[in-house]
Amino acid sequence: MASERILTQKEEDIQLMLGSHVHLGTKNCDFQMERYVFKRRSDGIHIFNLAKTWEKLEMAARVIVAIENPQDIIVQSARPYGQRAVLKFAQYTGAHAIAGRHTPGTFTNQLQTSFCEPRLLILTDPRTDHQPIKEAALGNIPTIAFCDTDSPMGYVDIGIPANNKGKHSIGCLFWLLARMVLQMRGTLRPAQKWDVMVDLFFYREPEEAKEPEEDEVAAVADYMPDYAAGALGAVSADQWTGGDAQWADAPAPVAASADWVAAPVAPGGGGDGWEEAAEPVLAAPVTAAGAPQATGWN
């Protein structure tokens, strides 16, 4: 039986791209993306030529390496599937990440606190990130974007043909691009295996991130009652056993013997003077001489 042939790094990466569905496009195809399409399936889905996807990834990596200061590179994604990949890419390459909604005027309005003038802009989806593409065109900023078969190519300088709608596809593309950049910079040797797993670039659902925390809380809750019960048992055994004799020897409280509320108060003695006040006498109304008597008040 012949031994299996050892795959090269490029072949392993192609298999990784196939497993992440990078090669799957959409049913619609833009006329500028037809050159990157290999064929069309029977259900209407376009298939990308991964050899051209690989070439465009290498070209984008060369452009990124040519910029001396990595902080002049902005990696941006407004879609949730690409936000984690953008943050991880910025962490390993030193670029500046913008995850979430783009604030209009970030590249054009100098009065904003978040204003910046990058030398390179990397986007996940040209259709979703249309606002930063327009501002980059006004500021003469070169743009790299992952483009699907139906993505608009206006003002995109380097379009990487790939599936930009799947969370595994986006994470795989950013992982490959980050590794290529590190290899071209000399941080990694060309044949060296990167110790960072591609799973770190994948989008995670909020429920998946909360499951480990809930397990830890449940474990603590199961452990605490046993410990607390033992402590309370020790306290009750030491303190409450000898306390009964102390309360048994105490004298009984003396009850009130007289109803002081009903006690009469002698006139003129011990009072505040309010008991001796008499009712005021109303004086008769004074009328002028010869005036008629008022009637009809009753």
PDB file of C-alpha atoms in Angstrom:
ATOM      1  CA  MET A   1       0.000   0.000   0.000  1.00  0.00           C
ATOM      2  CA  ALA A   2       1.465   3.292  -1.089  1.00  0.00           C
ATOM      3  CA  SER A   3       2.043   5.883   1.599  1.00  0.00           C
ATOM      4  CA  GLU A   4      -0.039   9.051   1.493  1.00  0.00           C
ATOM      5  CA  ARG A   5       1.618  12.040  -0.097  1.00  0.00           C
ATOM      6  CA  ILE A   6       2.391  14.926   2.242  1.00  0.00           C
ATOM      7  CA  LEU A   7       0.429  17.982   1.225  1.00  0.00           C
ATOM      8  CA  THR A   8       2.122  21.302   0.762  1.00  0.00           C
ATOM      9  CA  GLN A   9       1.016  24.338   2.703  1.00  0.00           C
ATOM     10  CA  LYS A  10      -0.856  25.731  -0.267  1.00  0.00           C
ATOM     11  CA  GLU A  11      -2.756  22.483  -0.765  1.00  0.00           C
ATOM     12  CA  GLU A  12      -3.671  22.363   2.908  1.00  0.00           C
ATOM     13  CA  ASP A  13      -4.914  25.926   2.688  1.00  0.00           C
ATOM     14  CA  ILE A  14      -7.015  25.083  -0.362  1.00  0.00           C
ATOM     15  CA  GLN A  15      -8.594  22.209   1.551  1.00  0.00           C
ATOM     16  CA  LEU A  16      -9.251  24.554   4.471  1.00  0.00           C
ATOM     17  CA  MET A  17     -10.925  27.012   2.111  1.00  0.00           C
ATOM     18  CA  LEU A  18     -13.082  24.256   0.652  1.00  0.00           C
ATOM     19  CA  GLY A  19     -14.113  23.124   4.137  1.00  0.00           C
ATOM     20  CA  SER A  20     -15.032  26.700   5.076  1.00  0.00           C
ATOM     21  CA  HIS A  21     -17.112  27.144   1.869  1.00  0.00           C
ATOM     22  CA  VAL A  22     -14.978  30.002   0.602  1.00  0.00           C
ATOM     23  CA  HIS A  23     -15.615  28.847  -2.969  1.00  0.00           C
ATOM     24  CA  LEU A  24     -19.423  29.203  -2.802  1.00  0.00           C
ATOM     25  CA  GLY A  25     -20.890  32.333  -4.334  1.00  0.00           C
ATOM     26  CA  THR A  26     -24.471  33.424  -4.911  1.00  0.00           C
ATOM     27  CA  LYS A  27     -26.998  32.932  -7.678  1.00  0.00           C
ATOM     28  CA  ASN A  28     -26.410  36.446  -9.009  1.00  0.00           C
ATOM     29  CA  CYS A  29     -23.137  37.467 -10.628  1.00  0.00           C
ATOM     30  CA  ASP A  30     -21.787  40.926 -11.333  1.00  0.00           C
ATOM     31  CA  PHE A  31     -20.180  41.427 -14.737  1.00  0.00           C
ATOM     32  CA  GLN A  32     -16.878  42.418 -13.083  1.00  0.00           C
ATOM     33  CA  MET A  33     -16.811  39.190 -11.054  1.00  0.00           C
ATOM     34  CA  GLU A  34     -17.341  36.826 -13.992  1.00  0.00           C
ATOM     35  CA  ARG A  35     -13.569  36.457 -14.514  1.00  0.00           C
ATOM     36  CA  TYR A  36     -13.219  34.817 -11.071  1.00  0.00           C
ATOM     37  CA  VAL A  37     -16.057  32.292 -11.507  1.00  0.00           C
ATOM     38  CA  PHE A  38     -15.068  28.722 -12.336  1.00  0.00           C
ATOM     39  CA  LYS A  39     -18.523  27.347 -13.156  1.00  0.00           C
ATOM     40  CA  ARG A  40     -22.149  27.373 -12.097  1.00  0.00           C
ATOM     41  CA  ARG A  41     -23.901  24.521 -10.321  1.00  0.00           C
ATOM     42  CA  SER A  42     -27.220  23.049 -11.346  1.00  0.00           C
ATOM     43  CA  ASP A  43     -28.998  24.933  -8.524  1.00  0.00           C
ATOM     44  CA  GLY A  44     -27.652  28.260  -9.816  1.00  0.00           C
ATOM     45  CA  ILE A  45     -24.847  28.812  -7.272  1.00  0.00           C
ATOM     46  CA  HIS A  46     -21.626  30.188  -8.789  1.00  0.00           C
ATOM     47  CA  ILE A  47     -18.336  28.523  -7.857  1.00  0.00           C
ATOM     48  CA  PHE A  48     -15.176  30.591  -7.410  1.00  0.00           C
ATOM     49  CA  ASN A  49     -11.809  29.623  -8.830  1.00  0.00           C
ATOM     50  CA  LEU A  50      -9.779  29.245  -5.608  1.00  0.00           C
ATOM     51  CA  ALA A  51      -6.479  29.607  -7.506  1.00  0.00           C
ATOM     52  CA  LYS A  52      -7.401  33.216  -8.277  1.00  0.00           C
ATOM     53  CA  THR A  53      -8.599  33.718  -4.709  1.00  0.00           C
ATOM     54  CA  TRP A  54      -5.174  32.566  -3.494  1.00  0.00           C
ATOM     55  CA  GLU A  55      -3.382  34.927  -5.879  1.00  0.00           C
ATOM     56  CA  LYS A  56      -5.455  37.878  -4.708  1.00  0.00           C
ATOM     57  CA  LEU A  57      -4.735  37.001  -1.077  1.00  0.00           C
ATOM     58  CA  GLU A  58      -1.004  37.064  -1.812  1.00  0.00           C
ATOM     59  CA  MET A  59      -1.331  40.396  -3.595  1.00  0.00           C
ATOM     60  CA  ALA A  60      -3.242  41.897  -0.666  1.00  0.00           C
ATOM     61  CA  ALA A  61      -0.614  40.598   1.776  1.00  0.00           C
ATOM     62  CA  ARG A  62       2.168  42.266  -0.262  1.00  0.00           C
ATOM     63  CA  VAL A  63       0.315  45.574  -0.152  1.00  0.00           C
ATOM     64  CA  ILE A  64      -0.171  45.296   3.632  1.00  0.00           C
ATOM     65  CA  VAL A  65       3.509  44.475   4.222  1.00  0.00           C
ATOM     66  CA  ALA A  66       4.607  47.473   2.118  1.00  0.00           C
ATOM     67  CA  ILE A  67       3.151  49.891   4.710  1.00  0.00           C
ATOM     68  CA  GLU A  68       5.770  50.639   7.363  1.00  0.00           C
ATOM     69  CA  ASN A  69       3.442  51.570  10.239  1.00  0.00           C
ATOM     70  CA  PRO A  70       0.745  48.919  10.780  1.00  0.00           C
ATOM     71  CA  GLN A  71      -1.407  51.462  12.646  1.00  0.00           C
ATOM     72  CA  ASP A  72      -1.985  53.226   9.320  1.00  0.00           C
ATOM     73  CA  ILE A  73      -4.027  50.199   8.196  1.00  0.00           C
ATOM     74  CA  ILE A  74      -7.723  50.088   9.127  1.00  0.00           C
ATOM     75  CA  VAL A  75      -9.593  46.782   9.101  1.00  0.00           C
ATOM     76  CA  GLN A  76     -13.332  47.311   9.230  1.00  0.00           C
ATOM     77  CA  SER A  77     -16.451  45.166   9.331  1.00  0.00           C
ATOM     78  CA  ALA A  78     -20.019  46.283   9.966  1.00  0.00           C
ATOM     79  CA  ARG A  79     -21.439  42.763   9.742  1.00  0.00           C
ATOM     80  CA  PRO A  80     -21.488  40.724  12.976  1.00  0.00           C
ATOM     81  CA  TYR A  81     -19.901  37.671  11.285  1.00  0.00           C
ATOM     82  CA  GLY A  82     -16.737  39.605  10.520  1.00  0.00           C
ATOM     83  CA  GLN A  83     -16.267  41.621  13.702  1.00  0.00           C
ATOM     84  CA  ARG A  84     -14.390  38.979  15.661  1.00  0.00           C
ATOM     85  CA  ALA A  85     -12.195  38.148  12.670  1.00  0.00           C
ATOM     86  CA  VAL A  86     -11.381  41.844  12.251  1.00  0.00           C
ATOM     87  CA  LEU A  87     -10.360  42.198  15.905  1.00  0.00           C
ATOM     88  CA  LYS A  88      -8.163  39.083  15.775  1.00  0.00           C
ATOM     89  CA  PHE A  89      -6.544  40.196  12.525  1.00  0.00           C
ATOM     90  CA  ALA A  90      -5.718  43.574  14.063  1.00  0.00           C
ATOM     91  CA  GLN A  91      -4.346  41.870  17.173  1.00  0.00           C
ATOM     92  CA  TYR A  92      -1.848  39.704  15.288  1.00  0.00           C
ATOM     93  CA  THR A  93      -0.847  42.166  12.562  1.00  0.00           C
ATOM     94  CA  GLY A  94      -0.870  45.442  14.505  1.00  0.00           C
ATOM     95  CA  ALA A  95      -3.548  47.120  12.381  1.00  0.00           C
ATOM     96  CA  HIS A  96      -6.353  49.327  13.685  1.00  0.00           C
ATOM     97  CA  ALA A  97      -9.760  47.607  13.845  1.00  0.00           C
ATOM     98  CA  ILE A  98     -13.198  49.191  13.568  1.00  0.00           C
ATOM     99  CA  ALA A  99     -15.851  46.605  14.452  1.00  0.00           C
ATOM    100  CA  GLY A 100     -19.452  47.720  14.132  1.00  0.00           C
ATOM    101  CA  ARG A 101     -21.198  50.666  12.553  1.00  0.00           C
ATOM    102  CA  HIS A 102     -19.081  53.164  10.668  1.00  0.00           C
ATOM    103  CA  THR A 103     -19.430  56.748  11.865  1.00  0.00           C
ATOM    104  CA  PRO A 104     -19.949  58.971   8.792  1.00  0.00           C
ATOM    105  CA  GLY A 105     -17.131  61.453   8.381  1.00  0.00           C
ATOM    106  CA  THR A 106     -14.425  59.327  10.016  1.00  0.00           C
ATOM    107  CA  PHE A 107     -12.172  59.753   6.957  1.00  0.00           C
ATOM    108  CA  THR A 108     -13.410  63.169   5.767  1.00  0.00           C
ATOM    109  CA  ASN A 109     -14.547  65.332   8.708  1.00  0.00           C
ATOM    110  CA  GLN A 110     -11.531  66.751  10.534  1.00  0.00           C
ATOM    111  CA  LEU A 111     -13.683  68.119  13.377  1.00  0.00           C
ATOM    112  CA  GLN A 112     -14.553  64.645  14.605  1.00  0.00           C
ATOM    113  CA  THR A 113     -12.628  63.126  17.488  1.00  0.00           C
ATOM    114  CA  SER A 114     -12.443  59.816  15.614  1.00  0.00           C
ATOM    115  CA  PHE A 115     -11.035  61.394  12.450  1.00  0.00           C
ATOM    116  CA  CYS A 116      -8.114  59.508  10.904  1.00  0.00           C
ATOM    117  CA  GLU A 117      -6.320  59.321   7.572  1.00  0.00           C
ATOM    118  CA  PRO A 118      -5.295  55.708   6.973  1.00  0.00           C
ATOM    119  CA  ARG A 119      -3.014  54.593   4.197  1.00  0.00           C
ATOM    120  CA  LEU A 120      -4.964  51.383   3.548  1.00  0.00           C
ATOM    121  CA  LEU A 121      -8.532  50.207   4.155  1.00  0.00           C
ATOM    122  CA  ILE A 122      -9.534  46.532   4.385  1.00  0.00           C
ATOM    123  CA  LEU A 123     -13.252  45.696   4.289  1.00  0.00           C
ATOM    124  CA  THR A 124     -15.366  42.568   4.635  1.00  0.00           C
ATOM    125  CA  ASP A 125     -18.293  43.365   2.355  1.00  0.00           C
ATOM    126  CA  PRO A 126     -18.422  46.243  -0.170  1.00  0.00           C
ATOM    127  CA  ARG A 127     -22.212  46.319  -0.064  1.00  0.00           C
ATOM    128  CA  THR A 128     -22.527  46.600   3.718  1.00  0.00           C
ATOM    129  CA  ASP A 129     -19.482  48.855   4.079  1.00  0.00           C
ATOM    130  CA  HIS A 130     -20.480  51.252   1.298  1.00  0.00           C
ATOM    131  CA  GLN A 131     -20.028  54.369   3.455  1.00  0.00           C
ATOM    132  CA  PRO A 132     -16.313  53.846   4.246  1.00  0.00           C
ATOM    133  CA  ILE A 133     -15.704  53.011   0.564  1.00  0.00           C
ATOM    134  CA  LYS A 134     -17.173  56.380  -0.503  1.00  0.00           C
ATOM    135  CA  GLU A 135     -15.126  58.262   2.073  1.00  0.00           C
ATOM    136  CA  ALA A 136     -11.969  56.368   1.124  1.00  0.00           C
ATOM    137  CA  ALA A 137     -12.542  57.308  -2.515  1.00  0.00           C
ATOM    138  CA  LEU A 138     -12.816  60.973  -1.518  1.00  0.00           C
ATOM    139  CA  GLY A 139      -9.595  60.741   0.478  1.00  0.00           C
ATOM    140  CA  ASN A 140      -7.632  58.739  -2.128  1.00  0.00           C
ATOM    141  CA  ILE A 141      -7.278  55.742   0.233  1.00  0.00           C
ATOM    142  CA  PRO A 142      -6.628  52.373  -1.447  1.00  0.00           C
ATOM    143  CA  THR A 143      -9.240  49.758  -0.575  1.00  0.00           C
ATOM    144  CA  ILE A 144      -9.050  45.963  -0.271  1.00  0.00           C
ATOM    145  CA  ALA A 145     -12.322  44.070   0.061  1.00  0.00           C
ATOM    146  CA  PHE A 146     -13.632  40.508   0.059  1.00  0.00           C
ATOM    147  CA  CYS A 147     -16.076  40.432  -2.848  1.00  0.00           C
ATOM    148  CA  ASP A 148     -18.809  37.909  -3.542  1.00  0.00           C
ATOM    149  CA  THR A 149     -20.253  37.258  -6.982  1.00  0.00           C
ATOM    150  CA  ASP A 150     -22.952  39.922  -6.489  1.00  0.00           C
ATOM    151  CA  SER A 151     -20.783  42.552  -4.740  1.00  0.00           C
ATOM    152  CA  PRO A 152     -20.425  46.001  -6.313  1.00  0.00           C
ATOM    153  CA  MET A 153     -16.815  46.675  -7.343  1.00  0.00           C
ATOM    154  CA  GLY A 154     -16.981  50.459  -7.475  1.00  0.00           C
ATOM    155  CA  TYR A 155     -13.963  52.183  -5.816  1.00  0.00           C
ATOM    156  CA  VAL A 156     -12.503  48.791  -4.775  1.00  0.00           C
ATOM    157  CA  ASP A 157      -8.844  48.605  -5.763  1.00  0.00           C
ATOM    158  CA  ILE A 158      -8.138  44.952  -4.846  1.00  0.00           C
ATOM    159  CA  GLY A 159     -11.137  42.654  -4.758  1.00  0.00           C
ATOM    160  CA  ILE A 160     -10.550  39.201  -3.258  1.00  0.00           C
ATOM    161  CA  PRO A 161     -13.146  36.821  -4.764  1.00  0.00           C
ATOM    162  CA  ALA A 162     -14.591  34.762  -1.941  1.00  0.00           C
ATOM    163  CA  ASN A 163     -17.711  34.014   0.033  1.00  0.00           C
ATOM    164  CA  ASN A 164     -18.192  36.993   2.384  1.00  0.00           C
ATOM    165  CA  LYS A 165     -21.509  35.868   3.880  1.00  0.00           C
ATOM    166  CA  GLY A 166     -20.530  32.804   5.929  1.00  0.00           C
ATOM    167  CA  LYS A 167     -18.941  33.098   9.363  1.00  0.00           C
ATOM    168  CA  HIS A 168     -16.489  30.266   8.693  1.00  0.00           C
ATOM    169  CA  SER A 169     -15.532  31.689   5.308  1.00  0.00           C
ATOM    170  CA  ILE A 170     -14.800  35.168   6.689  1.00  0.00           C
ATOM    171  CA  GLY A 171     -12.778  33.782   9.583  1.00  0.00           C
ATOM    172  CA  CYS A 172     -10.762  31.513   7.290  1.00  0.00           C
ATOM    173  CA  LEU A 173      -9.948  34.370   4.886  1.00  0.00           C
ATOM    174  CA  PHE A 174      -8.722  36.704   7.625  1.00  0.00           C
ATOM    175  CA  TRP A 175      -6.698  33.881   9.182  1.00  0.00           C
ATOM    176  CA  LEU A 176      -4.975  33.127   5.871  1.00  0.00           C
ATOM    177  CA  LEU A 177      -4.332  36.817   5.214  1.00  0.00           C
ATOM    178  CA  ALA A 178      -2.871  37.370   8.697  1.00  0.00           C
ATOM    179  CA  ARG A 179      -0.571  34.360   8.345  1.00  0.00           C
ATOM    180  CA  MET A 180       0.631  35.512   4.924  1.00  0.00           C
ATOM    181  CA  VAL A 181       1.413  38.973   6.328  1.00  0.00           C
ATOM    182  CA  LEU A 182       3.419  37.492   9.212  1.00  0.00           C
ATOM    183  CA  GLN A 183       5.334  35.225   6.840  1.00  0.00           C
ATOM    184  CA  MET A 184       6.215  38.089   4.511  1.00  0.00           C
ATOM    185  CA  ARG A 185       7.331  40.222   7.438  1.00  0.00           C
ATOM    186  CA  GLY A 186       9.642  37.463   8.627  1.00  0.00           C
ATOM    187  CA  THR A 187       7.814  36.779  11.897  1.00  0.00           C
ATOM    188  CA  LEU A 188       6.975  33.262  10.692  1.00  0.00           C
ATOM    189  CA  ARG A 189       9.092  31.047   8.502  1.00  0.00           C
ATOM    190  CA  PRO A 190       7.423  30.023   5.220  1.00  0.00           C
ATOM    191  CA  ALA A 191       7.192  26.352   6.212  1.00  0.00           C
ATOM    192  CA  GLN A 192       6.452  26.997   9.885  1.00  0.00           C
ATOM    193  CA  LYS A 193       3.025  26.087  11.196  1.00  0.00           C
ATOM    194  CA  TRP A 194       1.202  28.950  12.862  1.00  0.00           C
ATOM    195  CA  ASP A 195       0.221  28.054  16.427  1.00  0.00           C
ATOM    196  CA  VAL A 196      -2.938  30.231  16.262  1.00  0.00           C
ATOM    197  CA  MET A 197      -6.002  28.162  15.424  1.00  0.00           C
ATOM    198  CA  VAL A 198      -8.392  29.291  12.740  1.00  0.00           C
ATOM    199  CA  ASP A 199     -11.294  28.775  15.177  1.00  0.00           C
ATOM    200  CA  LEU A 200     -10.313  31.979  17.003  1.00  0.00           C
ATOM    201  CA  PHE A 201     -11.313  33.989  13.929  1.00  0.00           C
ATOM    202  CA  PHE A 202     -14.782  32.436  13.688  1.00  0.00           C
ATOM    203  CA  TYR A 203     -17.868  34.268  14.860  1.00  0.00           C
ATOM    204  CA  ARG A 204     -19.351  32.944  18.114  1.00  0.00           C
ATOM    205  CA  GLU A 205     -22.960  33.230  19.124  1.00  0.00           C
ATOM    206  CA  PRO A 206     -23.580  35.077  22.415  1.00  0.00           C
ATOM    207  CA  GLU A 207     -25.264  31.961  23.830  1.00  0.00           C
ATOM    208  CA  GLU A 208     -22.137  29.899  23.145  1.00  0.00           C
ATOM    209  CA  ALA A 209     -19.995  32.344  25.095  1.00  0.00           C
ATOM    210  CA  LYS A 210     -22.389  32.297  28.065  1.00  0.00           C
ATOM    211  CA  GLU A 211     -22.525  28.501  28.437  1.00  0.00           C
ATOM    212  CA  PRO A 212     -19.093  28.113  30.123  1.00  0.00           C
ATOM    213  CA  GLU A 213     -19.900  30.954  32.546  1.00  0.00           C
ATOM    214  CA  GLU A 214     -23.200  29.328  33.522  1.00  0.00           C
ATOM    215  CA  ASP A 215     -21.423  26.020  34.153  1.00  0.00           C
ATOM    216  CA  GLU A 216     -18.955  27.740  36.493  1.00  0.00           C
ATOM    217  CA  VAL A 217     -21.759  29.475  38.392  1.00  0.00           C
ATOM    218  CA  ALA A 218     -23.640  26.175  38.763  1.00  0.00           C
ATOM    219  CA  ALA A 219     -20.527  24.457  40.106  1.00  0.00           C
ATOM    220  CA  VAL A 220     -20.030  27.179  42.720  1.00  0.00           C
ATOM    221  CA  ALA A 221     -23.699  27.034  43.707  1.00  0.00           C
ATOM    222  CA  ASP A 222     -23.493  23.261  44.225  1.00  0.00           C
ATOM    223  CA  TYR A 223     -20.441  23.599  46.435  1.00  0.00           C
ATOM    224  CA  MET A 224     -21.436  26.538  48.632  1.00  0.00           C
ATOM    225  CA  PRO A 225     -24.517  25.096  50.455  1.00  0.00           C
ATOM    226  CA  ASP A 226     -22.512  22.161  51.883  1.00  0.00           C
ATOM    227  CA  TYR A 227     -19.861  24.499  53.212  1.00  0.00           C
ATOM    228  CA  ALA A 228     -22.404  26.968  54.559  1.00  0.00           C
ATOM    229  CA  ALA A 229     -24.468  24.241  56.197  1.00  0.00           C
ATOM    230  CA  GLY A 230     -21.451  22.907  58.067  1.00  0.00           C
ATOM    231  CA  ALA A 231     -20.520  26.368  59.310  1.00  0.00           C
ATOM    232  CA  LEU A 232     -24.062  27.105  60.520  1.00  0.00           C
ATOM    233  CA  GLY A 233     -24.253  23.735  62.245  1.00  0.00           C
ATOM    234  CA  ALA A 234     -21.062  24.428  64.173  1.00  0.00           C
ATOM    235  CA  VAL A 235     -22.263  27.875  65.246  1.00  0.00           C
ATOM    236  CA  SER A 236     -25.650  26.618  66.444  1.00  0.00           C
ATOM    237  CA  ALA A 237     -24.121  23.761  68.421  1.00  0.00           C
ATOM    238  CA  ASP A 238     -21.692  26.053  70.270  1.00  0.00           C
ATOM    239  CA  GLN A 239     -23.823  29.079  70.963  1.00  0.00           C
ATOM    240  CA  TRP A 240     -27.451  28.035  71.333  1.00  0.00           C
ATOM    241  CA  THR A 241     -26.910  25.061  73.681  1.00  0.00           C
ATOM    242  CA  GLY A 242     -25.825  27.078  76.695  1.00  0.00           C
ATOM    243  CA  GLY A 243     -28.142  29.976  76.042  1.00  0.00           C
ATOM    244  CA  ASP A 244     -31.315  28.260  77.339  1.00  0.00           C
ATOM    245  CA  ALA A 245     -30.127  28.163  80.949  1.00  0.00           C
ATOM    246  CA  GLN A 246     -29.274  31.851  80.868  1.00  0.00           C
ATOM    247  CA  TRP A 247     -32.782  32.801  79.739  1.00  0.00           C
ATOM    248  CA  ALA A 248     -34.386  30.374  82.235  1.00  0.00           C
ATOM    249  CA  ASP A 249     -32.770  32.174  85.257  1.00  0.00           C
ATOM    250  CA  ALA A 250     -33.858  35.636  84.160  1.00  0.00           C
ATOM    251  CA  PRO A 251     -36.761  37.216  86.178  1.00  0.00           C
ATOM    252  CA  ALA A 252     -40.127  37.607  84.497  1.00  0.00           C
ATOM    253  CA  PRO A 253     -41.023  41.117  83.295  1.00  0.00           C
ATOM    254  CA  VAL A 254     -43.412  43.169  85.487  1.00  0.00           C
ATOM    255  CA  ALA A 255     -46.753  43.926  83.841  1.00  0.00           C
ATOM    256  CA  ALA A 256     -48.359  47.357  83.956  1.00  0.00           C
ATOM    257  CA  SER A 257     -50.631  47.633  87.042  1.00  0.00           C
ATOM    258  CA  ALA A 258     -52.780  50.657  86.328  1.00  0.00           C
ATOM    259  CA  ASP A 259     -54.554  52.146  83.412  1.00  0.00           C
ATOM    260  CA  TRP A 260     -52.932  55.525  83.347  1.00  0.00           C
ATOM    261  CA  VAL A 261     -54.876  56.575  80.280  1.00  0.00           C
ATOM    262  CA  ALA A 262     -58.198  56.498  82.132  1.00  0.00           C
ATOM    263  CA  ALA A 263     -56.870  58.305  85.251  1.00  0.00           C
ATOM    264  CA  PRO A 264     -58.835  61.547  85.968  1.00  0.00           C
ATOM    265  CA  VAL A 265     -57.012  64.819  85.942  1.00  0.00           C
ATOM    266  CA  ALA A 266     -57.804  67.203  88.780  1.00  0.00           C
ATOM    267  CA  PRO A 267     -58.904  70.667  87.662  1.00  0.00           C
ATOM    268  CA  GLY A 268     -56.101  73.106  88.031  1.00  0.00           C
ATOM    269  CA  GLY A 269     -53.525  70.538  88.994  1.00  0.00           C
ATOM    270  CA  GLY A 270     -50.804  69.087  86.847  1.00  0.00           C
ATOM    271  CA  GLY A 271     -52.447  70.069  83.557  1.00  0.00           C
ATOM    272  CA  ASP A 272     -51.200  72.244  80.754  1.00  0.00           C
ATOM    273  CA  GLY A 273     -54.119  74.662  81.009  1.00  0.00           C
ATOM    274  CA  TRP A 274     -55.949  73.299  77.979  1.00  0.00           C
ATOM    275  CA  GLU A 275     -58.617  71.622  80.164  1.00  0.00           C
ATOM    276  CA  GLU A 276     -59.651  74.896  81.828  1.00  0.00           C
ATOM    277  CA  ALA A 277     -60.301  76.862  78.631  1.00  0.00           C
ATOM    278  CA  ALA A 278     -64.008  77.786  78.112  1.00  0.00           C
ATOM    279  CA  GLU A 279     -65.881  78.057  74.859  1.00  0.00           C
ATOM    280  CA  PRO A 280     -65.643  81.505  73.279  1.00  0.00           C
ATOM    281  CA  VAL A 281     -68.797  83.670  73.370  1.00  0.00           C
ATOM    282  CA  LEU A 282     -69.841  85.084  70.033  1.00  0.00           C
ATOM    283  CA  ALA A 283     -70.603  88.823  70.143  1.00  0.00           C
ATOM    284  CA  ALA A 284     -73.762  90.215  68.590  1.00  0.00           C
ATOM    285  CA  PRO A 285     -73.234  91.925  65.246  1.00  0.00           C
ATOM    286  CA  VAL A 286     -73.152  95.707  65.431  1.00  0.00           C
ATOM    287  CA  THR A 287     -75.410  97.537  62.947  1.00  0.00           C
ATOM    288  CA  ALA A 288     -75.586 101.210  62.171  1.00  0.00           C
ATOM    289  CA  ALA A 289     -78.564 103.219  63.340  1.00  0.00           C
ATOM    290  CA  GLY A 290     -81.461 103.108  60.933  1.00  0.00           C
ATOM    291  CA  ALA A 291     -79.990 100.294  58.820  1.00  0.00           C
ATOM    292  CA  PRO A 292     -82.403  97.516  57.776  1.00  0.00           C
ATOM    293  CA  GLN A 293     -82.017  94.144  59.405  1.00  0.00           C
ATOM    294  CA  ALA A 294     -80.261  91.536  57.196  1.00  0.00           C
ATOM    295  CA  THR A 295     -82.553  88.711  56.113  1.00  0.00           C
ATOM    296  CA  GLY A 296     -82.259  85.506  54.086  1.00  0.00           C
ATOM    297  CA  TRP A 297     -79.125  84.125  55.703  1.00  0.00           C
ATOM    298  CA  ASN A 298     -80.912  81.124  57.011  1.00  0.00           C
TER     299      ASN A 298
END
